[in-house]
mmCIF file of C-alpha atoms in Angstrom:
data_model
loop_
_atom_site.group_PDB
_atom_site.id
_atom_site.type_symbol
_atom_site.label_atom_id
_atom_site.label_comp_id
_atom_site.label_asym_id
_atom_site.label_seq_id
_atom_site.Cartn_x
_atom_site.Cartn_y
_atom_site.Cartn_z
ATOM 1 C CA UNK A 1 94.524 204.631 96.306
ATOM 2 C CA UNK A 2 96.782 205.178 93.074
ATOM 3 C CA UNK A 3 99.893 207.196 93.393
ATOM 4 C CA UNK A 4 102.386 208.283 91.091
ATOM 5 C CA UNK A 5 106.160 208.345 92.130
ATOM 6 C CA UNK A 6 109.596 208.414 90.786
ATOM 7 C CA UNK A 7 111.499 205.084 90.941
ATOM 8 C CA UNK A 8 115.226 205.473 90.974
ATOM 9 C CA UNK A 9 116.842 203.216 88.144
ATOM 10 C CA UNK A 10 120.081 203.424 87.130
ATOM 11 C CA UNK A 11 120.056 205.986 84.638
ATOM 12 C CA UNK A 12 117.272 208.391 86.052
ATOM 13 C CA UNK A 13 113.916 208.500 87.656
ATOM 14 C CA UNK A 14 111.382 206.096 86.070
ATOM 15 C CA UNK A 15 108.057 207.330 86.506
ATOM 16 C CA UNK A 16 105.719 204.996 88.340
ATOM 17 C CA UNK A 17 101.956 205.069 89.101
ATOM 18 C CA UNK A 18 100.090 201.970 90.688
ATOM 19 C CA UNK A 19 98.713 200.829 94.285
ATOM 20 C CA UNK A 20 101.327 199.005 96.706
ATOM 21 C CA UNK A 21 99.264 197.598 99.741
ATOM 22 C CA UNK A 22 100.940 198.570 102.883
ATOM 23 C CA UNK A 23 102.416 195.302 105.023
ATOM 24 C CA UNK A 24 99.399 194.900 107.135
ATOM 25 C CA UNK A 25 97.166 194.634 104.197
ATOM 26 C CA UNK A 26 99.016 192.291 102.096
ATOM 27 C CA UNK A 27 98.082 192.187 98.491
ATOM 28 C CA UNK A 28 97.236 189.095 96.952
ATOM 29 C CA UNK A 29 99.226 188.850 94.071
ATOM 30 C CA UNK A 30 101.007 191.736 91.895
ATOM 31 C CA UNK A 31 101.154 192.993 88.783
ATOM 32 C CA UNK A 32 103.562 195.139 86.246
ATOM 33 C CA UNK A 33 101.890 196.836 83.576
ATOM 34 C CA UNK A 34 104.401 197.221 80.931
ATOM 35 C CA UNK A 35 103.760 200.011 78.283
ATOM 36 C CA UNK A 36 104.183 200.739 73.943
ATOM 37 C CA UNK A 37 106.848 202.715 72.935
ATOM 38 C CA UNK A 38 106.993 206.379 71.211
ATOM 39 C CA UNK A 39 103.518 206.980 69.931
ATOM 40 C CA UNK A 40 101.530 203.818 70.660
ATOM 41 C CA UNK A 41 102.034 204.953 74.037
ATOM 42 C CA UNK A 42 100.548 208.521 73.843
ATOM 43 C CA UNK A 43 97.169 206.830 72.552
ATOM 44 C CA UNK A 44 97.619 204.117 74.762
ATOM 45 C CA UNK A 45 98.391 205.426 78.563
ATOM 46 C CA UNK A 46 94.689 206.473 79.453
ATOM 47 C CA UNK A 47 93.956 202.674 78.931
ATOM 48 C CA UNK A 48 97.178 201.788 80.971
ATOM 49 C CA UNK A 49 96.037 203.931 84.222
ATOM 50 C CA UNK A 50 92.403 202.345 84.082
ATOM 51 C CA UNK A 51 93.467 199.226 84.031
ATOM 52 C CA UNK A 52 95.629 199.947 86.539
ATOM 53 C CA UNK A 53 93.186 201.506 88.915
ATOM 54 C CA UNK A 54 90.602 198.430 88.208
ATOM 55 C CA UNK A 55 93.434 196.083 88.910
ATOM 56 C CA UNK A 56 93.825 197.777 92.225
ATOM 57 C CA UNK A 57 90.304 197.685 93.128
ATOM 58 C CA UNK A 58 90.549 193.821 92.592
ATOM 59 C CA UNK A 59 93.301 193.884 95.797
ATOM 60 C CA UNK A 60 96.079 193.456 93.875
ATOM 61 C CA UNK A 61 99.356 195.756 93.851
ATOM 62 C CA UNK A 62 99.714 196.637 90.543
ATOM 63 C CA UNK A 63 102.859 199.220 89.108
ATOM 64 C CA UNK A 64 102.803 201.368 85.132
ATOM 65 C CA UNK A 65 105.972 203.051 84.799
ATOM 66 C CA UNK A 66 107.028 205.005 81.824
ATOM 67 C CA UNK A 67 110.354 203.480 80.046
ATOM 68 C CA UNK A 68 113.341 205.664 80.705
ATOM 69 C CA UNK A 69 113.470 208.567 77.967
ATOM 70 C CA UNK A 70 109.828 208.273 77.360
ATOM 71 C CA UNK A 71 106.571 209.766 78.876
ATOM 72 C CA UNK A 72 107.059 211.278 82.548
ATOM 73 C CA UNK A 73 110.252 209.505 82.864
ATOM 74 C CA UNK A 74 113.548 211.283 83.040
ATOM 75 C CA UNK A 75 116.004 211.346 80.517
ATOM 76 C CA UNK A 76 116.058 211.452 76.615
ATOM 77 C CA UNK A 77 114.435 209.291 73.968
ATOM 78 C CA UNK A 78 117.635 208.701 72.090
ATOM 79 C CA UNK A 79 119.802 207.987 75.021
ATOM 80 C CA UNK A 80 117.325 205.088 75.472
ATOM 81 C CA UNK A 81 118.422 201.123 74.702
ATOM 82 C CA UNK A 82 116.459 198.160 74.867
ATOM 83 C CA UNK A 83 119.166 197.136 77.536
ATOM 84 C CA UNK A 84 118.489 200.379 79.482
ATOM 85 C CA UNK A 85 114.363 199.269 78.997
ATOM 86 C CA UNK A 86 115.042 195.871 80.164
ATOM 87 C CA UNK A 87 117.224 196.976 83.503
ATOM 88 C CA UNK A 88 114.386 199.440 83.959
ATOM 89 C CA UNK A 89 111.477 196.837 84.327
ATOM 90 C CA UNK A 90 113.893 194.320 86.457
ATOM 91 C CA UNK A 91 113.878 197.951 88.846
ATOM 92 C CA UNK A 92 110.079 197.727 88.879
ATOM 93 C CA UNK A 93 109.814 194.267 89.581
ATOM 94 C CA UNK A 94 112.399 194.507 92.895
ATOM 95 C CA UNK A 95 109.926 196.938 93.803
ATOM 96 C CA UNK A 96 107.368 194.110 93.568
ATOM 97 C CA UNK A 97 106.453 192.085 97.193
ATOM 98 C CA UNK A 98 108.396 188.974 96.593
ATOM 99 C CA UNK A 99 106.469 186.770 98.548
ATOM 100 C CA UNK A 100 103.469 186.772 95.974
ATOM 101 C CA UNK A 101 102.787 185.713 92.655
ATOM 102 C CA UNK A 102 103.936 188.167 90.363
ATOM 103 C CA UNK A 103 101.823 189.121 86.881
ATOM 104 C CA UNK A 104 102.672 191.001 84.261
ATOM 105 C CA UNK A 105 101.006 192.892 81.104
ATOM 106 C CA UNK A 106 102.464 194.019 78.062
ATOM 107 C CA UNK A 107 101.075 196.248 75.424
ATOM 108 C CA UNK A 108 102.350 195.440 71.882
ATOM 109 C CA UNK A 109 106.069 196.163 72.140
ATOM 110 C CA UNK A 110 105.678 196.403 76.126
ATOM 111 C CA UNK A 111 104.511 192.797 75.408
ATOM 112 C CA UNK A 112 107.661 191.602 74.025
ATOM 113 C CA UNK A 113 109.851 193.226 76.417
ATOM 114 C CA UNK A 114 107.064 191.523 79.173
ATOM 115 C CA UNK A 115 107.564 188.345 77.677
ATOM 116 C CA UNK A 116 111.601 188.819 77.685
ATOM 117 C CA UNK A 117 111.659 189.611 81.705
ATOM 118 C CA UNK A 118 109.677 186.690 81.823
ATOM 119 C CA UNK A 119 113.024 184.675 81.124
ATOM 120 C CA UNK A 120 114.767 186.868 84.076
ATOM 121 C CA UNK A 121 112.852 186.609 86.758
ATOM 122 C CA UNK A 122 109.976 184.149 88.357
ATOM 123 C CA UNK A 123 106.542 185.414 86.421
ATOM 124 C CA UNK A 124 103.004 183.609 87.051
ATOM 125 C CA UNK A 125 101.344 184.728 84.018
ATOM 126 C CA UNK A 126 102.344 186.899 81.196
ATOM 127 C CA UNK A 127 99.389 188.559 79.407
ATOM 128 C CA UNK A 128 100.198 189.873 75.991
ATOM 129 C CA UNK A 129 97.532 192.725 74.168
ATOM 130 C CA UNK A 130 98.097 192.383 70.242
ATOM 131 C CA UNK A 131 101.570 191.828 70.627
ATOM 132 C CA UNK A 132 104.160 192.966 67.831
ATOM 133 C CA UNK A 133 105.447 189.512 66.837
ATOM 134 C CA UNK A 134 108.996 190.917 66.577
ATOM 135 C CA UNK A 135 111.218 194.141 67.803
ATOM 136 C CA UNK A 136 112.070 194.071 63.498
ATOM 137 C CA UNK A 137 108.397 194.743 62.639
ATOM 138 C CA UNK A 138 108.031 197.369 64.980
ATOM 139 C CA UNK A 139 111.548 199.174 63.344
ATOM 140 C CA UNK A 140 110.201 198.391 59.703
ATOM 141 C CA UNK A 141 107.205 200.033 60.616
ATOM 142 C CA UNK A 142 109.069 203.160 62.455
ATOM 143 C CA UNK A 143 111.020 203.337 59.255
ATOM 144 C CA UNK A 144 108.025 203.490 57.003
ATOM 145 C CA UNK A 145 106.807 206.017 58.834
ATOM 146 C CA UNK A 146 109.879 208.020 58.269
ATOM 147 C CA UNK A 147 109.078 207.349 54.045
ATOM 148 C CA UNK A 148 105.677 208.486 54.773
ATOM 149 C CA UNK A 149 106.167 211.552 56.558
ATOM 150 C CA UNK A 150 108.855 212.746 53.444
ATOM 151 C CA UNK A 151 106.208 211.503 51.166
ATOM 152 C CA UNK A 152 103.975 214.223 52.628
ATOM 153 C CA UNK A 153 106.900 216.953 52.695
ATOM 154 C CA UNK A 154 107.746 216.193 49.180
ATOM 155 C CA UNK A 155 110.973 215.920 50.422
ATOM 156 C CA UNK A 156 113.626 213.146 49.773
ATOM 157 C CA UNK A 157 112.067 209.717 49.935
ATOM 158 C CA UNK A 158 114.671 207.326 50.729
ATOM 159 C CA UNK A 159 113.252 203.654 51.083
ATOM 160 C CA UNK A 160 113.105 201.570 54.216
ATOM 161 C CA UNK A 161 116.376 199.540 53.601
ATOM 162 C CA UNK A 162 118.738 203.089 52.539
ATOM 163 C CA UNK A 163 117.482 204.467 56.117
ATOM 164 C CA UNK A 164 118.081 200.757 57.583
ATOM 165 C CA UNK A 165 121.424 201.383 56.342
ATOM 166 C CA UNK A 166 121.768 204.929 57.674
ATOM 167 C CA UNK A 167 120.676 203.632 61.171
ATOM 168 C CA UNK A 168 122.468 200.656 60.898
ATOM 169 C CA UNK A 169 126.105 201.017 59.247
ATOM 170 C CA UNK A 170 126.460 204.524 59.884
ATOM 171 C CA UNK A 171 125.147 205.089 63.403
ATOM 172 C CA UNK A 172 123.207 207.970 62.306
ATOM 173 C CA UNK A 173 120.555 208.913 64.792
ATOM 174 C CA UNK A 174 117.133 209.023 62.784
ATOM 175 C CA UNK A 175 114.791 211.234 63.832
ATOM 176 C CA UNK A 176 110.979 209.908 63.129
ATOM 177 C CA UNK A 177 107.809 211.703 63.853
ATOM 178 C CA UNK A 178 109.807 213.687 66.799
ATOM 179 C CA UNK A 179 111.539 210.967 68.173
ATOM 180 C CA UNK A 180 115.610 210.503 68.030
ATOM 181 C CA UNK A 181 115.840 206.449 66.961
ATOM 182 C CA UNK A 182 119.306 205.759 67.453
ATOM 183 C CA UNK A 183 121.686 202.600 66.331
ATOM 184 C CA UNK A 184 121.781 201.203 69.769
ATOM 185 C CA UNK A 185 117.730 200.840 70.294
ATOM 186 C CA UNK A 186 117.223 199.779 66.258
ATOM 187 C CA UNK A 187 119.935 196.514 66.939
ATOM 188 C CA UNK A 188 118.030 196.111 70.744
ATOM 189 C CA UNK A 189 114.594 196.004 68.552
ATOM 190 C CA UNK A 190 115.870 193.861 65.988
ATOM 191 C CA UNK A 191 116.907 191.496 68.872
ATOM 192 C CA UNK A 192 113.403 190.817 70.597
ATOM 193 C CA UNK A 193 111.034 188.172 68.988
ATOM 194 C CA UNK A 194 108.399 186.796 70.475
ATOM 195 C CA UNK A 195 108.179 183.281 69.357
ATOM 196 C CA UNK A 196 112.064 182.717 70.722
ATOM 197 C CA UNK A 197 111.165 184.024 74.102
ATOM 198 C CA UNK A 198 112.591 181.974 76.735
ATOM 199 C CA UNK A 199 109.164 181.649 78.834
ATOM 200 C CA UNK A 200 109.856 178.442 80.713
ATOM 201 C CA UNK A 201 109.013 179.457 84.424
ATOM 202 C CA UNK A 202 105.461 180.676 83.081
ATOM 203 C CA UNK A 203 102.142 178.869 84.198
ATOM 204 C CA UNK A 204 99.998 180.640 81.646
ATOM 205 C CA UNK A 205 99.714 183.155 78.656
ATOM 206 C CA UNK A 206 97.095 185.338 78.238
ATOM 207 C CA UNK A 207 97.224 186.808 74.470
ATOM 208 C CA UNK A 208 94.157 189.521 74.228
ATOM 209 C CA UNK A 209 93.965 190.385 70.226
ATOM 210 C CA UNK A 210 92.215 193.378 68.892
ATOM 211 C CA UNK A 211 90.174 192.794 66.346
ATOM 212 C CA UNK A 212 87.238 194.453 63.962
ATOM 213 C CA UNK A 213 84.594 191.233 64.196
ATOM 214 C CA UNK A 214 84.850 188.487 66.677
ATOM 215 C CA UNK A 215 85.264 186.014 64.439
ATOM 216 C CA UNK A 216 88.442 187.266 63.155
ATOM 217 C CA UNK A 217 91.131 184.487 62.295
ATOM 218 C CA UNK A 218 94.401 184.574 64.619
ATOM 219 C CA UNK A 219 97.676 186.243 62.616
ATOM 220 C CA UNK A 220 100.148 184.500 61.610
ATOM 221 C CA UNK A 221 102.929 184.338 63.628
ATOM 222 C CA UNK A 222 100.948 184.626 66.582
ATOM 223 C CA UNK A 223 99.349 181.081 65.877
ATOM 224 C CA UNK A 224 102.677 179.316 65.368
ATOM 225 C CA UNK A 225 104.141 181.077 68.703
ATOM 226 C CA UNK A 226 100.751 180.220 70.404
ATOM 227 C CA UNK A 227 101.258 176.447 69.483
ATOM 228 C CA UNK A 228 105.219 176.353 70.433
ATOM 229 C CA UNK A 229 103.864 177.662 74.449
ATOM 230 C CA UNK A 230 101.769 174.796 74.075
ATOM 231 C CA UNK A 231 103.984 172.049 73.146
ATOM 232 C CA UNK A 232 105.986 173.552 76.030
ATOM 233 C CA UNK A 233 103.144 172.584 78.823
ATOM 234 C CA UNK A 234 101.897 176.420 79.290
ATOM 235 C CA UNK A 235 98.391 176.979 79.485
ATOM 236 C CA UNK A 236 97.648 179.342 76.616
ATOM 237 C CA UNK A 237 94.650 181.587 76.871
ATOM 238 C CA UNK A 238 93.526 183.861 73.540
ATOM 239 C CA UNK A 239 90.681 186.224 73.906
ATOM 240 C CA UNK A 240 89.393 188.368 70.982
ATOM 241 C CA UNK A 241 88.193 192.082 72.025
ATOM 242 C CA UNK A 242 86.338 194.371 69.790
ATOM 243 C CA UNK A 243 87.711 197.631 69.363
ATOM 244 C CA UNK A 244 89.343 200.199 67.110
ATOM 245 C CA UNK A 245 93.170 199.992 67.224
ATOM 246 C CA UNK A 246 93.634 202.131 70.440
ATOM 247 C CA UNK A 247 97.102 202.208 70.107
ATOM 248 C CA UNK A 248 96.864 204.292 66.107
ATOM 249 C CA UNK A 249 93.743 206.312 66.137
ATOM 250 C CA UNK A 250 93.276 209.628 66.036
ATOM 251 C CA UNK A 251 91.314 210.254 68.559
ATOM 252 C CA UNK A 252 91.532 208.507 72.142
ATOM 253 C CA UNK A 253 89.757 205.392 71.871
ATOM 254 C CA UNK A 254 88.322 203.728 75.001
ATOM 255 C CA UNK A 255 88.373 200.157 75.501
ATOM 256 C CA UNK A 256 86.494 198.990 78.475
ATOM 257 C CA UNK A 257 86.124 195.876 77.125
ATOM 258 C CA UNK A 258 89.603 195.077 77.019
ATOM 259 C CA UNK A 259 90.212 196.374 80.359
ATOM 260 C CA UNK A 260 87.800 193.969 81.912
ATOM 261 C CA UNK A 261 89.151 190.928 79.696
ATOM 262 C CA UNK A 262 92.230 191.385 81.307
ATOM 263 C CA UNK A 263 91.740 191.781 84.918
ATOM 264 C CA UNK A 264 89.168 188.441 84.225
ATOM 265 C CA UNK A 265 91.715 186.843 83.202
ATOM 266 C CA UNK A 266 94.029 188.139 85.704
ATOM 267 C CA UNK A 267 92.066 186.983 88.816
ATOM 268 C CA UNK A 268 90.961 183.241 87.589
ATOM 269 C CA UNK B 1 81.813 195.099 46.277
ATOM 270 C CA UNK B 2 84.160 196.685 43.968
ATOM 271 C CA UNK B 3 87.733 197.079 44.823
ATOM 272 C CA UNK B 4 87.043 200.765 44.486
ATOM 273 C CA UNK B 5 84.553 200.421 46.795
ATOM 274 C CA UNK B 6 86.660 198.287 49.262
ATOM 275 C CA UNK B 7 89.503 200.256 49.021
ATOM 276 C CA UNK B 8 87.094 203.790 49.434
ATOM 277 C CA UNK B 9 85.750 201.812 52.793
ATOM 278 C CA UNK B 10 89.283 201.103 53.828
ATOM 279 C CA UNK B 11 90.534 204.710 53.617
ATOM 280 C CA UNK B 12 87.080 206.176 55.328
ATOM 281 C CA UNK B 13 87.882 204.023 58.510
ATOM 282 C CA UNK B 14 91.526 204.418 58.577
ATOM 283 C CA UNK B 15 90.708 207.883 58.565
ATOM 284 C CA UNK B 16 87.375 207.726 60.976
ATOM 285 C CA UNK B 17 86.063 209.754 58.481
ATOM 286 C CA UNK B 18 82.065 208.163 59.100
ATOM 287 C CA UNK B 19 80.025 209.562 56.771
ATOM 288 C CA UNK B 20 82.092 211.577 55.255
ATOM 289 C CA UNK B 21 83.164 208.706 53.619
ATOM 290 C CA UNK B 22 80.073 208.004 51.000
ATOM 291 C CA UNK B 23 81.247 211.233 49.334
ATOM 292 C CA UNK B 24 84.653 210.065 48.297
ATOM 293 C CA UNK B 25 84.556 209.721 44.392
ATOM 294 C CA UNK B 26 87.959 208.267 42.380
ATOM 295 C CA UNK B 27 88.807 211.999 41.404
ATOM 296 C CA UNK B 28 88.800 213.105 45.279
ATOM 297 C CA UNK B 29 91.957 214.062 46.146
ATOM 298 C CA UNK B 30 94.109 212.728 49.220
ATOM 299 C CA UNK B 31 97.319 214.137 49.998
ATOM 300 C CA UNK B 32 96.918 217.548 50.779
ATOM 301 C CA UNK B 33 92.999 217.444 50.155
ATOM 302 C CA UNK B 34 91.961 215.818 53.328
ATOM 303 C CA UNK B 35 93.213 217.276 56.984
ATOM 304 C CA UNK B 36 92.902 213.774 58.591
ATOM 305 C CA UNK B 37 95.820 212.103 55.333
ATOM 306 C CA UNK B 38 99.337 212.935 57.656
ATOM 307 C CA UNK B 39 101.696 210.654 57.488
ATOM 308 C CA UNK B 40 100.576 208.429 60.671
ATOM 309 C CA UNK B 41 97.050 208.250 58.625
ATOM 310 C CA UNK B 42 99.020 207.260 55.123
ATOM 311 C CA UNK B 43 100.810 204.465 57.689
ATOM 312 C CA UNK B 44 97.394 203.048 59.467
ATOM 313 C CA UNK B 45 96.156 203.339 54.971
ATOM 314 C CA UNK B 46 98.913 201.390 54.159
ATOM 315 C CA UNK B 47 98.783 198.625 56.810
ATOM 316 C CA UNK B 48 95.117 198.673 56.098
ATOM 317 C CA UNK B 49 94.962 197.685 52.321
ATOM 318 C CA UNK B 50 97.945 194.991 53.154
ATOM 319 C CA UNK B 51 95.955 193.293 56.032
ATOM 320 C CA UNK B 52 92.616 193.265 53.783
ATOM 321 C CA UNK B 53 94.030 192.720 50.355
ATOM 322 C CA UNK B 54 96.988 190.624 51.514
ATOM 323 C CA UNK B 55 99.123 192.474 49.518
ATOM 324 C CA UNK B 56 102.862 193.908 50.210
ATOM 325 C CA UNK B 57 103.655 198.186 49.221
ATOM 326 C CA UNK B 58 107.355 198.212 48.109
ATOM 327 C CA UNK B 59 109.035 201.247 49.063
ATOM 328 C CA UNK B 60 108.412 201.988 45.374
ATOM 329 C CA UNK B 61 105.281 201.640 45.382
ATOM 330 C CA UNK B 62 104.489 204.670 48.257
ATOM 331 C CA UNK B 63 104.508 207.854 45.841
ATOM 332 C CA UNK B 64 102.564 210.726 45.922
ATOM 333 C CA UNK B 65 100.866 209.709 42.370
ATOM 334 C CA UNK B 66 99.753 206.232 44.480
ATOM 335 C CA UNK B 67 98.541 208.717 46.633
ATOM 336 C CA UNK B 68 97.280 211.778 44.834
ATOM 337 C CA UNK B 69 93.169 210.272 43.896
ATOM 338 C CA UNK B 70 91.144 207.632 45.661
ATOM 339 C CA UNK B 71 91.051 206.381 42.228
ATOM 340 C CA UNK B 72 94.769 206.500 42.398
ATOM 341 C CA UNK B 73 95.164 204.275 45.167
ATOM 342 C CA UNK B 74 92.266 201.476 44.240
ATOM 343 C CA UNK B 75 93.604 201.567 40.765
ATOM 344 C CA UNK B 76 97.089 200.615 42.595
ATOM 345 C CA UNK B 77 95.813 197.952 44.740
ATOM 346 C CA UNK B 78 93.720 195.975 41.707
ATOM 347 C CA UNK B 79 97.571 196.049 39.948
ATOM 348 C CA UNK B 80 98.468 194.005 43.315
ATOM 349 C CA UNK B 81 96.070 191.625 43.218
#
């Protein structure tokens, strides 16, 4: 049966829903969803909780939490860090049984913050759904959004590299589409790429791309950090899935599809 | 297909505008015309013609006269290419 619960992390209570068998029922194997941040994860979360309720029906424990300062979680969005984010998901993971293979998921940025806690503790398989290929991208993109919305005020349209600067050598806390991004989480972002992940302890990568046809070529980027896991011994598993961009539309956007490619690849 | 008519496709699914999107002519008017242009839509536009043009916006480049037609914008994006 899902729950939902408050996990106690260091800097507040990190919401939590998922399915932890009880001891006489032991789970087979676990699993740590790990979420988008800011708006990717309002479109997103629906498809989080289904996949976390199909996960459970497969007999696996299986934990979504929501990053402190974001969703259901306590405290604020710009008192958030990618060091707060990554303490946060090693709290989930203790919460984990320890004495079974642990999974985990990651949802574009959730996948590169996945695929860094795959360097900290002992992770089975990583699966990675249309990953941002860098924290820099997502923060250039963030920051474009800030030009856009002024575009649409008329107001003053400073370009990506003057706000850079703002954020950057000034400390200003920017505030984009309603969220406070502050100095500390831009540097954290800028930090996080995907292709210098440590991911040694890792049996297998799953990376599940969204695309518009099936026979859509794989970005760049993720082909060269696809071909570095292999020269490293990992198995590396890349599955296409038809859908609109769930994480940017306007409207919710289900992806059953997806769902199911994951817990396949989950269970094999 | 023409890049008009590429670019016109581009915007009507960024937008999920479905059939709506035949009726776009190079004098409709975007920003401030349509409900569905804010600035997350002028974003997912953006991204859009760069993915399926393989072209880059400068900052420069995102103004509200790039912006102001359809005809605007594929006018824009054939300079690009």
């Amino acid at each position: 049966m899902q729950e939902a619960f408050f996990l106690k992390s260091a800097k507040g209570g990190l919401f939590c829903i998922g399915t932890l068998h009880a001891d006489n029922k032991v789970a087979r194997q676990s699993v740590v969803i790990v979420p988008p941040f800011a708006e990717e994860m309002n479109k997103t979360r629906h498809l989080l909780a289904a996949l976390a309720r199909q996960i459970a029906d497969v007999g696996y424990d299986v934990l979504l939490f929501d990053f402190f300062g974001t969703g259901d979680s306590e405290g604020d969005f710009a008192d958030s860090s990618i060091a707060t984010w990554r303490s946060d998901i090693d709290t989930v993971i203790q919460r984990m049984n320890p004495r079974v293979k642990l999974h985990m998921v990651g949802f574009r940025s959730g996948a590169l913050m996945a695929a860094d806690a795959a360097s900290r503790h002992d992770v089975h398989s990583l699966t990675l759904v249309q990953p941002h290929l860098s924290g820099k991208q997502q923060l250039d993109e963030i920051l474009r959004l800030r030009l856009t919305a002024a575009l649409m005020d008329g107001g003053n349209r400073e370009g990506v590299s003057a706000l850079r600067n703002r954020l950057m050598e000034e400390g200003e806390t920017l505030e984009v589409a309603g969220y406070g991004l502050s100095r500390d989480l831009a540097i954290g972002l800028d930090s996080l790429v995907l292709r210098g992940l440590d991911t040694r302890t890792l049996a297998t990568i799953n990376c599940m791309e969204i695309v518009s046809e099936p026979a859509a070529g794989t970005r760049d980027g993720l082909r060269e950090a696809i071909d570095d896991w292999k020269a490293a011994g990992m198995q590396v598993n890349l599955d296409n899935t038809v859908c609109s961009e769930f994480w940017a539309t306007r409207e919710i956007a289900p992806c059953p599809a997806l769902v199911d490619g994951i817990v396949r690849r989950l269970v094999n | 297909m023409t890049t008009f008519d590429r670019v016109r496709q581009i915007v009507g699914e960024s937008l999920e505008l479905g059939e709506r999107t035949s009726t776009l002519d190079p004098e409709t008017a975007l920003l401030g015309n349509i409900p569905e242009f804010d600035s997350l839509a002028v974003l997912g536009v953006i991204t859009a013609l760069e993915k399926n043009f393989g072209i880059q916006f400068e900052d420069d480049d995102i103004t509200g006269e790039t912006f102001e037609t359809l005809g605007n914008l594929a006018a824009f994006v054939q300079t690009k290419l």
